PDB file of C-alpha atoms in Angstrom:
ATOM      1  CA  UNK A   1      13.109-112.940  59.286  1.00  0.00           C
ATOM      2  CA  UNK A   2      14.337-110.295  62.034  1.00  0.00           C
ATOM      3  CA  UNK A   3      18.152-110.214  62.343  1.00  0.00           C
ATOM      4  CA  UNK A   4      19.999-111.809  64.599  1.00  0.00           C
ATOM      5  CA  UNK A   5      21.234-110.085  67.563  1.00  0.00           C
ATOM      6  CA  UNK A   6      24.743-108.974  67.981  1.00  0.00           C
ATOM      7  CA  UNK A   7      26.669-110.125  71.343  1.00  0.00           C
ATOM      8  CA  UNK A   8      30.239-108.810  71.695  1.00  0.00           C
ATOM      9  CA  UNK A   9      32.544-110.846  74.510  1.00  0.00           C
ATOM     10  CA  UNK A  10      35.661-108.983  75.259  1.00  0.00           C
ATOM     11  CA  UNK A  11      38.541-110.356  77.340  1.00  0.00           C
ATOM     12  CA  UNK A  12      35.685-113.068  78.646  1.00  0.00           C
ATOM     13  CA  UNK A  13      38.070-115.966  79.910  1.00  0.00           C
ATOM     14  CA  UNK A  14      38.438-118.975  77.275  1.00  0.00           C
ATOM     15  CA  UNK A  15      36.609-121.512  78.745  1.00  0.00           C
ATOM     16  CA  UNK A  16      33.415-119.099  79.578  1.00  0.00           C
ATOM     17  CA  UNK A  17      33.583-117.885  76.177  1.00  0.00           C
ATOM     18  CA  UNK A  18      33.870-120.825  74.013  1.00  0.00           C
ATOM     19  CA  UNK A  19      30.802-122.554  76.041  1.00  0.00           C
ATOM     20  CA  UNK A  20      28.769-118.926  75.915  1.00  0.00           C
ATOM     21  CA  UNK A  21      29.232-118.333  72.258  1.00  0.00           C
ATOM     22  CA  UNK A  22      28.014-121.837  71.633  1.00  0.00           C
ATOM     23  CA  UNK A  23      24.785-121.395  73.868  1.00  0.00           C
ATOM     24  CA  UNK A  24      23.782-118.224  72.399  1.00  0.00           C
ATOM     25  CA  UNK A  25      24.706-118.689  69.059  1.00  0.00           C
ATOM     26  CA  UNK A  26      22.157-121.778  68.819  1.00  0.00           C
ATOM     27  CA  UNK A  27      19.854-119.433  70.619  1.00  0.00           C
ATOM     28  CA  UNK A  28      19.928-117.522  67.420  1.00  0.00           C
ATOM     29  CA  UNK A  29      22.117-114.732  68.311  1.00  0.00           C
ATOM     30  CA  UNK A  30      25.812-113.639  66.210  1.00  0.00           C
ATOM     31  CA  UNK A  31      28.319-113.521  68.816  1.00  0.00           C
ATOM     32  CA  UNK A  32      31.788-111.663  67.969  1.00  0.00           C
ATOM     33  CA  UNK A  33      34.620-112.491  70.507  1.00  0.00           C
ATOM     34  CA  UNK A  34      37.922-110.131  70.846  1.00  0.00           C
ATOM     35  CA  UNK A  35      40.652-110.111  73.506  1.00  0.00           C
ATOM     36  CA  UNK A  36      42.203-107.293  73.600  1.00  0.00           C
ATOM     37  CA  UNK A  37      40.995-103.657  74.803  1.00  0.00           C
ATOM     38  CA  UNK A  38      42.070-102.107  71.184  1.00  0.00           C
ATOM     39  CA  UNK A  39      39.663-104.739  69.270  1.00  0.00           C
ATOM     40  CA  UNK A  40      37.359-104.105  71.434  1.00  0.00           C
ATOM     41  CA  UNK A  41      37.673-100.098  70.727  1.00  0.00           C
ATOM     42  CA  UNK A  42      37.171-101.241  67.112  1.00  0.00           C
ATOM     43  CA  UNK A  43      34.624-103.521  67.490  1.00  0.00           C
ATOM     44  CA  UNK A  44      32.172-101.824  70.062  1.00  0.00           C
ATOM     45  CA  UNK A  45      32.619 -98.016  67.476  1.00  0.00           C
ATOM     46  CA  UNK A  46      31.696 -99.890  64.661  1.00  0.00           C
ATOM     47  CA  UNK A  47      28.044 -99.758  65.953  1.00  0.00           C
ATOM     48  CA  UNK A  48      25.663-102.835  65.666  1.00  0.00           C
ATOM     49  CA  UNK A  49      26.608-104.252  68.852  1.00  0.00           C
ATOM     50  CA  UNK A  50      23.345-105.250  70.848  1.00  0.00           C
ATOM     51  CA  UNK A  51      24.647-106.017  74.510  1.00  0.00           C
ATOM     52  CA  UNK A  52      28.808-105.983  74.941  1.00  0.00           C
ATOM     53  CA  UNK A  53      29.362-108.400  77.613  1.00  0.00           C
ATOM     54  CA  UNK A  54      33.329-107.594  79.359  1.00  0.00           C
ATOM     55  CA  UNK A  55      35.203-109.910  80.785  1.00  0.00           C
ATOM     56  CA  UNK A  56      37.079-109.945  84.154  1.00  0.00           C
ATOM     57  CA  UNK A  57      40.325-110.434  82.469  1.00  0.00           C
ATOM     58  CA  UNK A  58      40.442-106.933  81.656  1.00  0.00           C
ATOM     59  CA  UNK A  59      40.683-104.547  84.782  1.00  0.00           C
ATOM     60  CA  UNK A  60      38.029-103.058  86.388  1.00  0.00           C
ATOM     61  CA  UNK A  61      39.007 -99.327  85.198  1.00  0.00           C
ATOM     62  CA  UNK A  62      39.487-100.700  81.720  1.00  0.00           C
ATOM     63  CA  UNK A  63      36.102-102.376  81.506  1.00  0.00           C
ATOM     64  CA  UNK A  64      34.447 -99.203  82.556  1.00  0.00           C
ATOM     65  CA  UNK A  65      35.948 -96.941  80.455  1.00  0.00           C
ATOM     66  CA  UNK A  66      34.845 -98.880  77.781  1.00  0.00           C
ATOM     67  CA  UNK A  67      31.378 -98.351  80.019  1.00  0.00           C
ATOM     68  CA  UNK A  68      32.004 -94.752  79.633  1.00  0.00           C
ATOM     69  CA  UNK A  69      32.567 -94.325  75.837  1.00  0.00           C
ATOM     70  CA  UNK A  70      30.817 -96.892  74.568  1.00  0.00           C
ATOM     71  CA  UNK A  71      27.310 -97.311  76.416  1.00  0.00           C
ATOM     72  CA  UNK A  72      24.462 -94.695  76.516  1.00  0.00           C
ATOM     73  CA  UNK A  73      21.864 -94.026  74.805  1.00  0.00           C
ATOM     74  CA  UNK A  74      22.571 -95.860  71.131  1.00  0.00           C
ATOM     75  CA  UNK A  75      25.102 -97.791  72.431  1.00  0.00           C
ATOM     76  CA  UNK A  76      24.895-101.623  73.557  1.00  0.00           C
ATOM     77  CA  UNK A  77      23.743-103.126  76.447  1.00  0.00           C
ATOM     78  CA  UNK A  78      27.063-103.345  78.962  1.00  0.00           C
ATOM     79  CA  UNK A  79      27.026-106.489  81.493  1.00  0.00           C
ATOM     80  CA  UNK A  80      30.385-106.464  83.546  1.00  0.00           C
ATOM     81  CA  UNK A  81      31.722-109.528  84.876  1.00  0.00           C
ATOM     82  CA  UNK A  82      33.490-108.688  88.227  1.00  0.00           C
ATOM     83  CA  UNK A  83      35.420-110.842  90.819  1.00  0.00           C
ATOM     84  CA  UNK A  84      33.014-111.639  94.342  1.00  0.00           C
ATOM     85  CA  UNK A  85      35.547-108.743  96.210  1.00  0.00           C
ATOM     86  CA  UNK A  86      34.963-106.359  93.615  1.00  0.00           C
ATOM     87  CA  UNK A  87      32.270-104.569  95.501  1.00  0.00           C
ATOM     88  CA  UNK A  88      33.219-100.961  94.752  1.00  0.00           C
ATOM     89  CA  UNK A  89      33.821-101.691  91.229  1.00  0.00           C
ATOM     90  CA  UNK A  90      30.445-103.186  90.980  1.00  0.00           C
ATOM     91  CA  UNK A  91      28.478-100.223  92.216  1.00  0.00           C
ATOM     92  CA  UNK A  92      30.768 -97.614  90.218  1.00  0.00           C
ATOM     93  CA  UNK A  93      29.996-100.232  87.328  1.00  0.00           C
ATOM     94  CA  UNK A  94      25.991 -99.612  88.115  1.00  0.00           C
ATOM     95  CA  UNK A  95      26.266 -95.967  88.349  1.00  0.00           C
ATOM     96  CA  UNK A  96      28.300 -95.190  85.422  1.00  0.00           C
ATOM     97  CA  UNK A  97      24.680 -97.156  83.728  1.00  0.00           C
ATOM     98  CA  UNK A  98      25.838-100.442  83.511  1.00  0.00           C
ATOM     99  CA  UNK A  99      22.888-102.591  82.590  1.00  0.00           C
ATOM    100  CA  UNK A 100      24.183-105.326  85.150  1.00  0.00           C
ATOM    101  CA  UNK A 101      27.175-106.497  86.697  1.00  0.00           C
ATOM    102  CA  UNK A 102      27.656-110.139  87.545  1.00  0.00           C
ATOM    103  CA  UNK A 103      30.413-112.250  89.688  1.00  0.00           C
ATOM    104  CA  UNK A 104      32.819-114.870  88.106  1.00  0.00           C
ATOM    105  CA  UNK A 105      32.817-117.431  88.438  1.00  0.00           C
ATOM    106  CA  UNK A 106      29.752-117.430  86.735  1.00  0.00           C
ATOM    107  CA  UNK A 107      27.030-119.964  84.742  1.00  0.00           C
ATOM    108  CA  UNK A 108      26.627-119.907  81.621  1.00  0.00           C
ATOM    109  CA  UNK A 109      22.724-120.334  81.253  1.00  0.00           C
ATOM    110  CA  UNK A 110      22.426-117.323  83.841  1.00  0.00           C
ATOM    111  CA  UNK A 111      24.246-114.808  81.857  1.00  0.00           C
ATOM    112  CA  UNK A 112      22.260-116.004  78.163  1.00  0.00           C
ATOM    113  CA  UNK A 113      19.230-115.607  80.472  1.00  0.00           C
ATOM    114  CA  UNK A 114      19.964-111.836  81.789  1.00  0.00           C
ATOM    115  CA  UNK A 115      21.229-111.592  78.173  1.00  0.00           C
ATOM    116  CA  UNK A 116      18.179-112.383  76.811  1.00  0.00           C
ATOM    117  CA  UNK A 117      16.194-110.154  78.997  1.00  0.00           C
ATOM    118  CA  UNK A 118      17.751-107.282  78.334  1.00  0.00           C
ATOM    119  CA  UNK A 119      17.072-108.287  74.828  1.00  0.00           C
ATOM    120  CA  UNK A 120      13.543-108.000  75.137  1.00  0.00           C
ATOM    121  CA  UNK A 121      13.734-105.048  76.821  1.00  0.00           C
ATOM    122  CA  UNK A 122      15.611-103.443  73.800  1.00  0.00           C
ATOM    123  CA  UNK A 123      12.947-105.510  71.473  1.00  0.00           C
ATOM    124  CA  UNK A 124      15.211-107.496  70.016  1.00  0.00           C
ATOM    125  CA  UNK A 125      14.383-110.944  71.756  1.00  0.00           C
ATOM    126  CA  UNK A 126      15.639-113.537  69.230  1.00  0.00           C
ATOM    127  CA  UNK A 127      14.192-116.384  70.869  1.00  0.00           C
ATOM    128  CA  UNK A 128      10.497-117.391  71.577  1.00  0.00           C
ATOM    129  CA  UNK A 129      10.670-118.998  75.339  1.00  0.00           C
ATOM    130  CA  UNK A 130       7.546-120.809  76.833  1.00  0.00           C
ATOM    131  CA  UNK A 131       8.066-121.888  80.392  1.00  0.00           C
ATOM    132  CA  UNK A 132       7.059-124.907  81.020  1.00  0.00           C
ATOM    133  CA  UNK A 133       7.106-126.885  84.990  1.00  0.00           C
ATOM    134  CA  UNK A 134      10.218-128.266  84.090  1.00  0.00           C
ATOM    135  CA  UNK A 135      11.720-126.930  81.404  1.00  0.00           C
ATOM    136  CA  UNK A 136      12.093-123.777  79.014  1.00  0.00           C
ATOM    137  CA  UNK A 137      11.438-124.138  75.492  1.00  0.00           C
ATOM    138  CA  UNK A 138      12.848-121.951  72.816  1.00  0.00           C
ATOM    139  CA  UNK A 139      11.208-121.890  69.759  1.00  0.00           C
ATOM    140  CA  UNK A 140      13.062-120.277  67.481  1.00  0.00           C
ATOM    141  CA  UNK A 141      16.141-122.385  68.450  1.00  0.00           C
ATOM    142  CA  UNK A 142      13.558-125.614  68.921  1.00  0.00           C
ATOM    143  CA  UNK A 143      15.661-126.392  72.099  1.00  0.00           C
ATOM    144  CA  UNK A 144      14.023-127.882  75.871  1.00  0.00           C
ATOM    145  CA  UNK A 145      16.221-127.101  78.100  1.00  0.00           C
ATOM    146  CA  UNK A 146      15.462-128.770  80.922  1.00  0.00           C
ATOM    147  CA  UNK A 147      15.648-127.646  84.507  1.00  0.00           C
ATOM    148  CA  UNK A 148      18.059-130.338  85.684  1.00  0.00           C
ATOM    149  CA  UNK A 149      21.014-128.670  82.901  1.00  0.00           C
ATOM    150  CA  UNK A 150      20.307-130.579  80.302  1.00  0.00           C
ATOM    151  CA  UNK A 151      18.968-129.949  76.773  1.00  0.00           C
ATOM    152  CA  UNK A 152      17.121-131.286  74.007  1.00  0.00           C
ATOM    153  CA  UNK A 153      16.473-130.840  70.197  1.00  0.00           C
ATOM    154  CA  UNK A 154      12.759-130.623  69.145  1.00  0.00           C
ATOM    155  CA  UNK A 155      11.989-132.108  65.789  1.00  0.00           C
ATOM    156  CA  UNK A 156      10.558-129.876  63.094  1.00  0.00           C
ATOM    157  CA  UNK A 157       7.253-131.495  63.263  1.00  0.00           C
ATOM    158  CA  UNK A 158       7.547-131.427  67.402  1.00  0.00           C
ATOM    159  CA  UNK A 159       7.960-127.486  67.071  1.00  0.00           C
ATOM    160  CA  UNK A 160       5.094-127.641  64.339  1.00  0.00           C
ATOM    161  CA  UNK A 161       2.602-129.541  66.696  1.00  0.00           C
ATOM    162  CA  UNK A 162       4.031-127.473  69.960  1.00  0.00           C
ATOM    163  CA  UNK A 163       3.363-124.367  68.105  1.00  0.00           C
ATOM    164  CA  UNK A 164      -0.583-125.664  67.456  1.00  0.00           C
ATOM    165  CA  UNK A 165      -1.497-126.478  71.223  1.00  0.00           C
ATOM    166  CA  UNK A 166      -0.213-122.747  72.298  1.00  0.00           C
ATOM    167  CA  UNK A 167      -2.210-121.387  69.841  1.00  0.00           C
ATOM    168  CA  UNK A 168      -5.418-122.791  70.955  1.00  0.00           C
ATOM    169  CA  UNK A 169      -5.004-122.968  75.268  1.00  0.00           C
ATOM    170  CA  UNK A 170      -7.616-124.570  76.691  1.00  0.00           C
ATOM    171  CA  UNK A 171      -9.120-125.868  73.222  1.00  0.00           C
ATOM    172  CA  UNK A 172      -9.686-129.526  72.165  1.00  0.00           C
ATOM    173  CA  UNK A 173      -8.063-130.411  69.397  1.00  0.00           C
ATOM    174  CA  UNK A 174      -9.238-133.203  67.633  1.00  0.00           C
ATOM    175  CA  UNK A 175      -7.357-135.832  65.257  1.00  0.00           C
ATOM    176  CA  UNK A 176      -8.719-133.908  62.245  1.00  0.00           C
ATOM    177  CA  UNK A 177      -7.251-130.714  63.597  1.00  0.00           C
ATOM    178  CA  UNK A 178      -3.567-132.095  64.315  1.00  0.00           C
ATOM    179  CA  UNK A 179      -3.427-133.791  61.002  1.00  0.00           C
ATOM    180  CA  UNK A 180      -4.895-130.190  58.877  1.00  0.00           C
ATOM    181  CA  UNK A 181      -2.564-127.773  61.223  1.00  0.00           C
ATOM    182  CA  UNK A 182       0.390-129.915  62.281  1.00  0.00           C
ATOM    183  CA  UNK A 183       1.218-132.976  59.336  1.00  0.00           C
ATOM    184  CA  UNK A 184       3.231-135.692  60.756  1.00  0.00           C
ATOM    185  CA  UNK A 185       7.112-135.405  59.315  1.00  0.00           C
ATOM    186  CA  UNK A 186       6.374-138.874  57.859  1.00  0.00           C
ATOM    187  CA  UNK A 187       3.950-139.070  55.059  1.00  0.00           C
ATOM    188  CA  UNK A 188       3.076-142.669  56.178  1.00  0.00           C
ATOM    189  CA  UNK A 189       1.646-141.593  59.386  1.00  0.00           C
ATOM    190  CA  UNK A 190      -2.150-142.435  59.987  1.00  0.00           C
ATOM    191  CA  UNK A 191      -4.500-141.391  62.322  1.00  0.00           C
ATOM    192  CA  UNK A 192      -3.241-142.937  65.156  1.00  0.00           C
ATOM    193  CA  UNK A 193       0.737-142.215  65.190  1.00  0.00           C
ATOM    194  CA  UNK A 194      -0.940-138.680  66.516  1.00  0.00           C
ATOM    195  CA  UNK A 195      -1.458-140.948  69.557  1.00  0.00           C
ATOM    196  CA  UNK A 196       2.923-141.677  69.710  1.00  0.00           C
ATOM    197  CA  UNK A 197       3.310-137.993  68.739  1.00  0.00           C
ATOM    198  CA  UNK A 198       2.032-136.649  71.533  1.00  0.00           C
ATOM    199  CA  UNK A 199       3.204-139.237  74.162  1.00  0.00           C
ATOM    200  CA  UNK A 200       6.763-138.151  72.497  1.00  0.00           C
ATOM    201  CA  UNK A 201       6.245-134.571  72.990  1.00  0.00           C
ATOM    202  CA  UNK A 202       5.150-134.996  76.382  1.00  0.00           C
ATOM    203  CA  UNK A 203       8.461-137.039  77.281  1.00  0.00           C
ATOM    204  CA  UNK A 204      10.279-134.262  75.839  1.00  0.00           C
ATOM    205  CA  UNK A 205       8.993-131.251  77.280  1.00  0.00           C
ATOM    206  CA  UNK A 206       8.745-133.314  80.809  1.00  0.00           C
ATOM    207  CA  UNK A 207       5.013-132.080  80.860  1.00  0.00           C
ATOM    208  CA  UNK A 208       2.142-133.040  82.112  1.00  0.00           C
ATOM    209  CA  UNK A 209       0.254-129.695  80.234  1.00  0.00           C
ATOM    210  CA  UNK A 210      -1.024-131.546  77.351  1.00  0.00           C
ATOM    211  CA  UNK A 211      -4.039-133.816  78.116  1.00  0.00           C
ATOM    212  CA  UNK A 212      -5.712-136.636  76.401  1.00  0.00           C
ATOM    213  CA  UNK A 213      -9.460-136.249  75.889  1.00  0.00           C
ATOM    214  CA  UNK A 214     -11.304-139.607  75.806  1.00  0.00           C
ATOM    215  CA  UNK A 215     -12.973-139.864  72.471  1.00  0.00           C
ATOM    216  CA  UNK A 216     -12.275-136.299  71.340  1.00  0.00           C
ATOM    217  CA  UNK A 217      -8.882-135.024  71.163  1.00  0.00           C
ATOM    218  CA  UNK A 218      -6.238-133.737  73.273  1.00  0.00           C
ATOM    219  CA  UNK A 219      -5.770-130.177  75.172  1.00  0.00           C
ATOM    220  CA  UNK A 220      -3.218-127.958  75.853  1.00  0.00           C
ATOM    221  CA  UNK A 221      -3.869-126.594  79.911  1.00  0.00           C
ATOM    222  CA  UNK A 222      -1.371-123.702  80.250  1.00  0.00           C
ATOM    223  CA  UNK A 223       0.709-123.305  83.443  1.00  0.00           C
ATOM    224  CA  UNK A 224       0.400-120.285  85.518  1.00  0.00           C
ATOM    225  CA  UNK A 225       3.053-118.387  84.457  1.00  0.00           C
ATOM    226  CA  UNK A 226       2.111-118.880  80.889  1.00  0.00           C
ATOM    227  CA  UNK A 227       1.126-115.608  79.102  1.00  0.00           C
ATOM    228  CA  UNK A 228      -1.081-115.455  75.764  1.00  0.00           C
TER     229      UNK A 228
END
C-alpha cells in the first residue's frame, strides 16, 4: 500500500482546521497541525511534508518567508490562505512559487480539492475519484460525496461491485459475473438480492449510469467526463 500523504496546517484558524484535518484524513491523507511559526520551522525542515497549507493567522511576511525557505524544488507544495484585501500579498505569494493562494473565508471541500490536485500532480494522489452527475466518489476512502454537501459511506461490498462496473464500461454483466467478481457481503444472498444491490448502489451514488438489461444483466454507461 502507497503511503499516505503528508499535509502540514500551520496557524490555520481552529474551526477550519479541526473540520479540514477530519476531511482529509478520511480521504486517506496524515495531517500534522502546529500553531506557531517556530513548530512550523521544525516541522516543515524535518522533510516529508507533501503540501504545507499556512494559515491567515500568521502574517503575510511570515507565511512567505516560510514560502521562501521552505518551498522549491524538494520542498512541499505551499497553498497560502490570504484575507479578500490581500491582493499584493497574493501575487508576491504567486511569484515567490507559491503553488496557490486562496481567500478566507474559505470551504473546506475546495481547499481538499486543490489539495488533492496538486497531489496528483506530485503523483502522490491518495484517493481514487470517479465523477459521477451528481456526486464524486472516492475509492480509496469509499466515500460519495454528493454535490448538494453531503456525504456517504459505501459498504465494502458497494466499493467491491462499484469497482467491477468501471472495470468493464460499456460491458454487460450478467448475474454469473456479479456473483464470481463481486460476492454479496452476506453469504445468504441468492441470485436475485443482485437485483436490491444494484437498486442500492444506484440510490447511493444518485446515478442513473448503471442500467438494467432485460434478461441479461446490467451495464455500466460512463459519463462524459469519465476517463479509462
Amino acid at each position: 500500500m502507497a503511503a499516505r500523504s503528508v499535509i502540514a496546517l500551520v496557524s490555520v484558524a481552529d474551526a477550519v482546521a479541526t473540520d479540514l484535518a477530519d476531511h482529509l484524513d478520511r480521504r486517506g491523507h496524515d495531517v500534522r497541525t502546529v500553531r506557531q511559526p517556530w513548530e512550523a520551522e521544525s516541522l516543515l525542515s524535518g522533510k516529508g511534508i507533501d503540501v504545507a497549507i499556512i494559515g491567515d493567522s500568521l502574517s503575510q511576511a511570515e507565511g512567505r518567508d516560510l514560502l521562501r525557505r521552505y518551498g522549491g524544488e524538494g520542498g512541499p507544495d505551499f497553498i497560502l490562505i490570504c484575507r479578500p484585501t490581500d491582493l499584493v500579498d497574493k501575487v508576491l505569494a504567486l511569484e515567490l512559487g507559491a503553488a496557490d493562494v486562496v481567500e478566507s473565508p474559505l470551504n473546506v471541500r475546495e481547499l481538499a480539492a486543490r489539495i488533492g490536485g496538486l497531489l496528483t500532480r506530485r503523483g502522490r494522489s491518495a484517493g481514487e475519484l470517479i465523477v459521477l452527475e451528481n456526486a464524486t466518489v472516492d475509492l480509496r476512502s469509499a466515500m460519495v460525496m454528493h454535490r448538494s454537501g453531503t456525504e456517504e459511506q459505501l459498504s465494502p461490498g458497494q466499493v467491491a461491485l462499484l469497482k467491477l462496473f468501471l472495470a468493464s464500461p460499456r460491458k454487460v454483466l450478467t448475474r454469473d459475473d456479479i456473483i464470481a467478481g463481486a460476492p454479496a457481503e452476506n453469504a445468504d444472498a441468492f441470485d436475485r438480492s443482485i437485483d436490491s444491490r444494484i437498486v442500492r448502489l444506484r440510490r447511493k451514488l444518485d446515478t442513473e449510469t448503471i442500467t438494467t438489461i432485460r434478461g441479461a444483466g446490467y451495464r455500466f454507461d460512463p459519463p462524459m467526463q469519465f476517463t479509462d
